[in-house]
Every structure is written in structure tokens, then in C-alpha cells.
PDB file of C-alpha atoms in Angstrom:
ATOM      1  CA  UNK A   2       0.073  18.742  -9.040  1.00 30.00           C
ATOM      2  CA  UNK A   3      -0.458  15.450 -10.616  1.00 36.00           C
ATOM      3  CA  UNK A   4       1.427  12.263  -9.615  1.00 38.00           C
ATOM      4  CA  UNK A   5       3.277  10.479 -12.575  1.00 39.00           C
ATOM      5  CA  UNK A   6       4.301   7.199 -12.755  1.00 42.00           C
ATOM      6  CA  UNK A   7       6.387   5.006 -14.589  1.00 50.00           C
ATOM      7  CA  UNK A   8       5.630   3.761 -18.716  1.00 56.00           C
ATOM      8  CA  UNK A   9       3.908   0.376 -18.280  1.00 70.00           C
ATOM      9  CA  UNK A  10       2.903   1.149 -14.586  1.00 89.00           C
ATOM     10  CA  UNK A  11      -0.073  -0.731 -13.160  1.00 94.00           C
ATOM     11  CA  UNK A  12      -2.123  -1.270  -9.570  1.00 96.00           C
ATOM     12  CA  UNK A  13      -0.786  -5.083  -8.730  1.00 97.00           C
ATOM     13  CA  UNK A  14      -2.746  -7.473  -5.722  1.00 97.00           C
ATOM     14  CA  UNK A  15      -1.283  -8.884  -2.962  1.00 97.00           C
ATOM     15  CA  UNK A  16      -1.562 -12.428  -3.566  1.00 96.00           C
ATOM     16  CA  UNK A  17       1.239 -14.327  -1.627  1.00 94.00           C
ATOM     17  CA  UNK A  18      -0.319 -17.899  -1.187  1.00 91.00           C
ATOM     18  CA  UNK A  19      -2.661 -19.862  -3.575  1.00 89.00           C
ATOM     19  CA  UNK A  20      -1.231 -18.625  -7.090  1.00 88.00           C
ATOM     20  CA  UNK A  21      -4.158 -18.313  -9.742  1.00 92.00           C
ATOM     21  CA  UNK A  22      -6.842 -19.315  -7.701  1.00 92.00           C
ATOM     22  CA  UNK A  23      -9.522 -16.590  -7.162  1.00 92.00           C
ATOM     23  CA  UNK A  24      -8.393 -14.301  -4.073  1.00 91.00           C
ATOM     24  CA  UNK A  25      -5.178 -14.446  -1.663  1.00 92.00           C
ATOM     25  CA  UNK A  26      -5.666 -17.634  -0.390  1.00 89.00           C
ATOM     26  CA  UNK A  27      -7.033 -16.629   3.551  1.00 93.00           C
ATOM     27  CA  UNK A  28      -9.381 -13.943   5.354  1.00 94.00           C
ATOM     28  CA  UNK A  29      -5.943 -12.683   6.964  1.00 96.00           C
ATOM     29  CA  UNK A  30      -3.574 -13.131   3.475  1.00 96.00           C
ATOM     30  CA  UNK A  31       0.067 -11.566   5.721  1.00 97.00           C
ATOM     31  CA  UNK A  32       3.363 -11.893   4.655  1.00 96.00           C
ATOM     32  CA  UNK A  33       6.404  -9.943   3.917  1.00 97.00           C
ATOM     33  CA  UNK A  34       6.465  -7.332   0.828  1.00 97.00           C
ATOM     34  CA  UNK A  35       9.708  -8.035  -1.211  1.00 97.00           C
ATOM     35  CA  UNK A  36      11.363  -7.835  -4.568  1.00 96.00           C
ATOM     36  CA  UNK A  37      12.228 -11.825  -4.639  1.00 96.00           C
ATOM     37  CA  UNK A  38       9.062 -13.554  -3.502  1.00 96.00           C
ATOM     38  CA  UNK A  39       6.399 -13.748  -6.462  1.00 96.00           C
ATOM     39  CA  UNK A  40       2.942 -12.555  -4.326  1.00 96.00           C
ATOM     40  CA  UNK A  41       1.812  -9.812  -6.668  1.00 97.00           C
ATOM     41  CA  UNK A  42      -0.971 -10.771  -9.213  1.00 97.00           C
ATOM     42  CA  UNK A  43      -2.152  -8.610 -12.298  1.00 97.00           C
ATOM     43  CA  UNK A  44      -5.785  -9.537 -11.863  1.00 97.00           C
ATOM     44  CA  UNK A  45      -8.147  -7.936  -9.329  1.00 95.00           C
ATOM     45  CA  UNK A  46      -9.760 -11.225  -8.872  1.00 95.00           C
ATOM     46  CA  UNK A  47      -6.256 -13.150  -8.427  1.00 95.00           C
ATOM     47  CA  UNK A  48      -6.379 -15.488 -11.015  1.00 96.00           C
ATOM     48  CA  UNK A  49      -3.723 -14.271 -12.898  1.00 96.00           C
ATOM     49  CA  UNK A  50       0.090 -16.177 -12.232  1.00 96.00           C
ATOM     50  CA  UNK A  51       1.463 -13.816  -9.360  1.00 96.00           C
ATOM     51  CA  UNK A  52       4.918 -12.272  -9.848  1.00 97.00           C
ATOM     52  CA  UNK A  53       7.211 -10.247  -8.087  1.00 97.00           C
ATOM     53  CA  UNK A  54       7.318  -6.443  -7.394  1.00 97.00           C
ATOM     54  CA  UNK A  55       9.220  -4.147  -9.698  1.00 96.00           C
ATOM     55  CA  UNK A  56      10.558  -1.525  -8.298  1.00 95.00           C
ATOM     56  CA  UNK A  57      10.995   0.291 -11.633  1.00 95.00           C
ATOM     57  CA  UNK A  58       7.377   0.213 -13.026  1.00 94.00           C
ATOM     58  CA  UNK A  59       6.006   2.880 -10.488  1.00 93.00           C
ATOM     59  CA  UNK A  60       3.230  -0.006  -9.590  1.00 97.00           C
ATOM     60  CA  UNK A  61       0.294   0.774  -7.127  1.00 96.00           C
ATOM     61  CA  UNK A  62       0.312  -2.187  -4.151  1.00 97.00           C
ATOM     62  CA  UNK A  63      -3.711  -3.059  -3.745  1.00 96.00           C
ATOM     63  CA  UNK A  64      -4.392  -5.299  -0.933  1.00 95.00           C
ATOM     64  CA  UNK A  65      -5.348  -7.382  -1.792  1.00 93.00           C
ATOM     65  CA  UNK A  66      -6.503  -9.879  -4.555  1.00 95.00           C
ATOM     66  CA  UNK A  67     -10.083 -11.383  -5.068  1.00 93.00           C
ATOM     67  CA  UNK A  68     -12.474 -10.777  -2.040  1.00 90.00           C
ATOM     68  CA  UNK A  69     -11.995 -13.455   0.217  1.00 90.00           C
ATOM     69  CA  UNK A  70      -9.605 -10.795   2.934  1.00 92.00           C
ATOM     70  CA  UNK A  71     -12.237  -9.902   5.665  1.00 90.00           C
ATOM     71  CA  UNK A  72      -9.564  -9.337   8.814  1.00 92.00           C
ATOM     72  CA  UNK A  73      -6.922  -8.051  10.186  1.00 94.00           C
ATOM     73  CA  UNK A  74      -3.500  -8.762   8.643  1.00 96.00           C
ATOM     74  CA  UNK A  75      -0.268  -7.858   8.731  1.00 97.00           C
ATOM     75  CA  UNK A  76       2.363  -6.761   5.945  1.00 97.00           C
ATOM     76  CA  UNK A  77       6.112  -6.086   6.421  1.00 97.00           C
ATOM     77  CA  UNK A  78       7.799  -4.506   4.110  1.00 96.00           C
ATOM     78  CA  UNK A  79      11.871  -6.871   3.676  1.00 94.00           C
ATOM     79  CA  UNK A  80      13.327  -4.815   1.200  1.00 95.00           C
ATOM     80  CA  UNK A  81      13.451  -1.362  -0.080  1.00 95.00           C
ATOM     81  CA  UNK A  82      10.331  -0.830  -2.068  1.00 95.00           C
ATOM     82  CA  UNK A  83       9.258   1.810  -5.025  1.00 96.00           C
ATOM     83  CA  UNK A  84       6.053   2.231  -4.791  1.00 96.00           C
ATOM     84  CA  UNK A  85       3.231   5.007  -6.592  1.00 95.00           C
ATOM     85  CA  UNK A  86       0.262   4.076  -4.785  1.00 94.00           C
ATOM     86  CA  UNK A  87      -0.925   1.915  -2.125  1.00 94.00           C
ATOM     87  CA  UNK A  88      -4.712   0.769  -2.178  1.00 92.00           C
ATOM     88  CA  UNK A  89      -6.410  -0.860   0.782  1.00 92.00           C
ATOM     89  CA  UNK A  90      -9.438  -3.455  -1.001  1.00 89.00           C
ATOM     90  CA  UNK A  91     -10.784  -5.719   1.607  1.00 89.00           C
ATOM     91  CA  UNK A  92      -9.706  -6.457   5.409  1.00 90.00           C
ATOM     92  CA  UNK A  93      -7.526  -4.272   7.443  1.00 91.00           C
ATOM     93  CA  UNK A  94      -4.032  -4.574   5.964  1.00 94.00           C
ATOM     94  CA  UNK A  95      -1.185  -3.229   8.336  1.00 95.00           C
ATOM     95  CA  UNK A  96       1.749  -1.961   6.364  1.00 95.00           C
ATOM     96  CA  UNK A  97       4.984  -1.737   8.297  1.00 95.00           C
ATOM     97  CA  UNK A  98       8.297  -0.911   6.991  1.00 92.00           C
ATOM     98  CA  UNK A  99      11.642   0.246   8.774  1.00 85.00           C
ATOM     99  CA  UNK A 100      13.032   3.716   7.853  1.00 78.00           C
ATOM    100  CA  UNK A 101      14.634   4.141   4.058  1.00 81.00           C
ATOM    101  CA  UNK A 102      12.443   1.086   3.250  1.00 89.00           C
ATOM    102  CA  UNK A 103       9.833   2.521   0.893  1.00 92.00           C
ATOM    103  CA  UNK A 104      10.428   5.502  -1.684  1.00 91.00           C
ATOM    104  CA  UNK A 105       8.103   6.897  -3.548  1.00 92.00           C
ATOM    105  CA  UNK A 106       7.843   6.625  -7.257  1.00 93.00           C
ATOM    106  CA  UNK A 107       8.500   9.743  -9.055  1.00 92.00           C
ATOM    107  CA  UNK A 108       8.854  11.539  -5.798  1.00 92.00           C
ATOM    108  CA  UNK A 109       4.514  10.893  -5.320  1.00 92.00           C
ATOM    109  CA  UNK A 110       2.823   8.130  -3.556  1.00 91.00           C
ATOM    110  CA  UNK A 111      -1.290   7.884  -3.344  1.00 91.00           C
ATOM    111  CA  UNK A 112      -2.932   6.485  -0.755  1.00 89.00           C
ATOM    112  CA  UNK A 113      -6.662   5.082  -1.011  1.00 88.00           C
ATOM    113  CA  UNK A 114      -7.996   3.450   2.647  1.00 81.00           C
ATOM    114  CA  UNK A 115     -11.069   2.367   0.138  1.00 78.00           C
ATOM    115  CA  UNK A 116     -14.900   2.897   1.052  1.00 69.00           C
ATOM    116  CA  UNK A 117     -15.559   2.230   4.637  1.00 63.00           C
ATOM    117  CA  UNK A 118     -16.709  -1.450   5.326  1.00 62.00           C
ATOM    118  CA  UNK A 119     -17.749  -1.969   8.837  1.00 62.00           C
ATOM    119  CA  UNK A 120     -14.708  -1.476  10.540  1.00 65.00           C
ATOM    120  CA  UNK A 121     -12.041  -2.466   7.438  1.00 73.00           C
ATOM    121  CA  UNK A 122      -9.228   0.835   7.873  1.00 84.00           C
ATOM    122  CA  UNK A 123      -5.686   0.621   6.647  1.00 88.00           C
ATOM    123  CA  UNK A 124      -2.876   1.102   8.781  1.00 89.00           C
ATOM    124  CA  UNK A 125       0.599   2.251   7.280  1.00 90.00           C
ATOM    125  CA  UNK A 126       3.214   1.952   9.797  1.00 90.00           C
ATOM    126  CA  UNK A 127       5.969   3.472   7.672  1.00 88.00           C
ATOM    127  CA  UNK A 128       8.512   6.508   8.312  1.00 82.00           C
ATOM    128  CA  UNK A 129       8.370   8.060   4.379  1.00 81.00           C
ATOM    129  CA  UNK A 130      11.611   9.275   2.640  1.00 76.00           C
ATOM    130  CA  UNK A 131      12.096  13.021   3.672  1.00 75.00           C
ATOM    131  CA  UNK A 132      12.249  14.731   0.240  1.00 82.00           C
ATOM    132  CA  UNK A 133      10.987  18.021   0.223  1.00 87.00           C
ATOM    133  CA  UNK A 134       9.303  17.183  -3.451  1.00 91.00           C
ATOM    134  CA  UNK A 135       7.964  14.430  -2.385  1.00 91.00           C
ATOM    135  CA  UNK A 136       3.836  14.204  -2.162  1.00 92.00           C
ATOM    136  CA  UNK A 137       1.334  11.950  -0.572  1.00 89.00           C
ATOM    137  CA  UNK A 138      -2.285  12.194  -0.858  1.00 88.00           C
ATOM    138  CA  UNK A 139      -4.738  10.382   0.768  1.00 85.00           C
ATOM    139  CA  UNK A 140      -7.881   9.789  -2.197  1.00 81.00           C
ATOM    140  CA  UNK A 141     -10.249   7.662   0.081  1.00 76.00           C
ATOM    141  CA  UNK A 142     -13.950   7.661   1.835  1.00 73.00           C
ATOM    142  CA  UNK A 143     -12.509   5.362   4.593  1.00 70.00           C
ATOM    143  CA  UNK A 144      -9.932   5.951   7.549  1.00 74.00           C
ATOM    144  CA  UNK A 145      -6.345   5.983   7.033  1.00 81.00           C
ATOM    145  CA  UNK A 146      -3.669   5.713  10.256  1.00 81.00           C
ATOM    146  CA  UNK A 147      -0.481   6.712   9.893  1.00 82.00           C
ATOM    147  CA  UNK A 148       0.954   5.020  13.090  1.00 80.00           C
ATOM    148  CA  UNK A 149       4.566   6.092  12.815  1.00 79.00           C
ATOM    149  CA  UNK A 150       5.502  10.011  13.196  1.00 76.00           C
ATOM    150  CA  UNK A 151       6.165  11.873  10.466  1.00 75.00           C
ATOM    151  CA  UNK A 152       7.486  14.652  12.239  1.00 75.00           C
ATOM    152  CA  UNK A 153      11.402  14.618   9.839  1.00 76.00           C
ATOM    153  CA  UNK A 154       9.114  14.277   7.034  1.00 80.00           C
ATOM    154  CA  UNK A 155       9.100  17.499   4.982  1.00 84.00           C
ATOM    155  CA  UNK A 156       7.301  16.565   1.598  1.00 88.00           C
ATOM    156  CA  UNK A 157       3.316  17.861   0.759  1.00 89.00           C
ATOM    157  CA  UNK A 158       0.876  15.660   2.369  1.00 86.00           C
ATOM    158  CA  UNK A 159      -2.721  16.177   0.066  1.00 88.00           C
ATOM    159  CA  UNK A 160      -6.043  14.638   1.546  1.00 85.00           C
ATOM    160  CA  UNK A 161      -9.299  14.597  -0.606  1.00 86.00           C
ATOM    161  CA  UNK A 162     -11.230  12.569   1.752  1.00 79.00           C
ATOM    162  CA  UNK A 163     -11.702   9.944   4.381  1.00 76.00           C
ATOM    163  CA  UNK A 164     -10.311  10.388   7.669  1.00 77.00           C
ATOM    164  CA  UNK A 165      -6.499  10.659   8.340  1.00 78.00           C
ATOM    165  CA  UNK A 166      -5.306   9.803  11.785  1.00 80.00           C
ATOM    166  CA  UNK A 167      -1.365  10.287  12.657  1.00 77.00           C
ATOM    167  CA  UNK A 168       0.483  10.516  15.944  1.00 73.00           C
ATOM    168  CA  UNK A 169       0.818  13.299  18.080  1.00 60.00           C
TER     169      UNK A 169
END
């Protein structure tokens, strides 16, 4: 089954502190994921003029912009989110979002940890919206952990690759 997204949909950086300068501004770029706050640039290298997310364009979230992340750093999601894919880059983002917080686009949501870098993982602390068409596959080399349970969740979960690592 394929995941669609949205007309116009893209893969958007995390850039929430130096505007278009090259990169996210910091080795440890955190802040909090919204739909007000404009952190989200259209350039991989982050010199583009960030904007905000848009929920209805069925964007993939990459974290994050340029190449200057190299640690740990943390991202909370502050408002429900609509997202198709989320893309780890450089560092070790932590995603963390309360439940009902993040829905999937088009009921499908791909997850890419990115190529192993030392020890640069993803973490997604979020409790996904229990549809039963929902799917999520994991289309990474690197090593994904799922630290919330996803026990209620009753949607497909697809991996073609990496390492996934959930609670028990």
C-alpha cells in the first residue's frame, strides 16, 4: 500500500532559531513543534525564510536543517499536528507529543531514523491516533525508539529496515 499525501506536499526542516542562515542555529536546535511559530524552512541547507507548519499540506518534518545538529535534542510537539512523514537528518532528535497530538496525513505516516552516524537514533515519544487504516512504516538503516506504548494502537505498522525498538 502506498502512502499519499497532500497536492503541494513537501519534506520541511526544523529550523527554529537563526532564520536563513545555513543550518538550525545550534548542535542541540530544541524547541516546541507548533502551527504559530515560523521554525520550518523549505531548504535542506536552511537558508530559505522559515515558516510555519501546515497542517493541510501532508508535509514530511526532517530534523533538521543544514548540518550543524550533532546532539541530543529535544522536540515537543504544542499543538495538534498533521504530519506524512517524519525524517531524522543529523543529531538525535526526541519527538514527544501528548495523546491526540499528532495525526497522520491521509491516514499514513513514514518514518526514516536516517543512516546510522555513530550513535545519532531518533526517538519518537508519541502515542499515534488509533485508526485501524492508519499505517506507519519505518524506511531507515538506523535505529528508531518508539518510547511510548502502542499497545491501543490498532493501525499497520510496516518496517523495511533499521532497527525498531518499542516498549514492552
Amino acid at each position: 500500500m502506498a502512502a499519499s499525501t497532500a497536492a503541494g506536499a513537501a519534506t520541511v526542516y526544523w529550523d527554529p532559531t537563526n532564520g536563513p542562515a545555513a543550518g538550525p542555529g545550534s548542535a542541540t536546535p530544541a524547541g516546541t513543534w507548533d502551527t504559530v511559530s515560523s521554525q520550518w524552512n523549505p531548504t535542506a541547507d536552511g537558508t530559505g525564510t522559515p515558516g510555519v507548519w501546515n497542517n493541510a499540506s501532508g508535509d514530511t518534518a526532517a530534523f533538521s536543517a543544514g548540518t550543524d545538529s550533532t546532539g541530543t535534542y529535544a522536540i515537543t510537539v504544542g499543538a495538534p499536528i498533521t504530519v506524512a512523514g517524519i525524517t531524522r537528518e543529523e543529531g538525535q532528535p526526541v519527538i514527544s507529543a501528548a495523546a491526540g497530538l499528532v495525526t497522520l496525513a491521509n491516514n499514513a505516516l513514514a518514518i526514516d531514523a536516517g543512516v546510522p552516524s555513530g550513535t545519532q537514533n531518533l526517538t519518537v515519544n508519541i502515542v499515534f491516533d488509533n485508526a485501524p487504516t492508519n499505517v506507519i512504516t519505518t524506511t531507515d538503516t538506523a535505529l528508531l525508539f518508539l518510547n511510548t506504548s502502542q499497545t491501543a494502537y490498532v493501525g499497520k505498522w510496516v518496517s523495511k529496515g533499521g532497527t525498531l525498538r518499542v516498549p514492552g
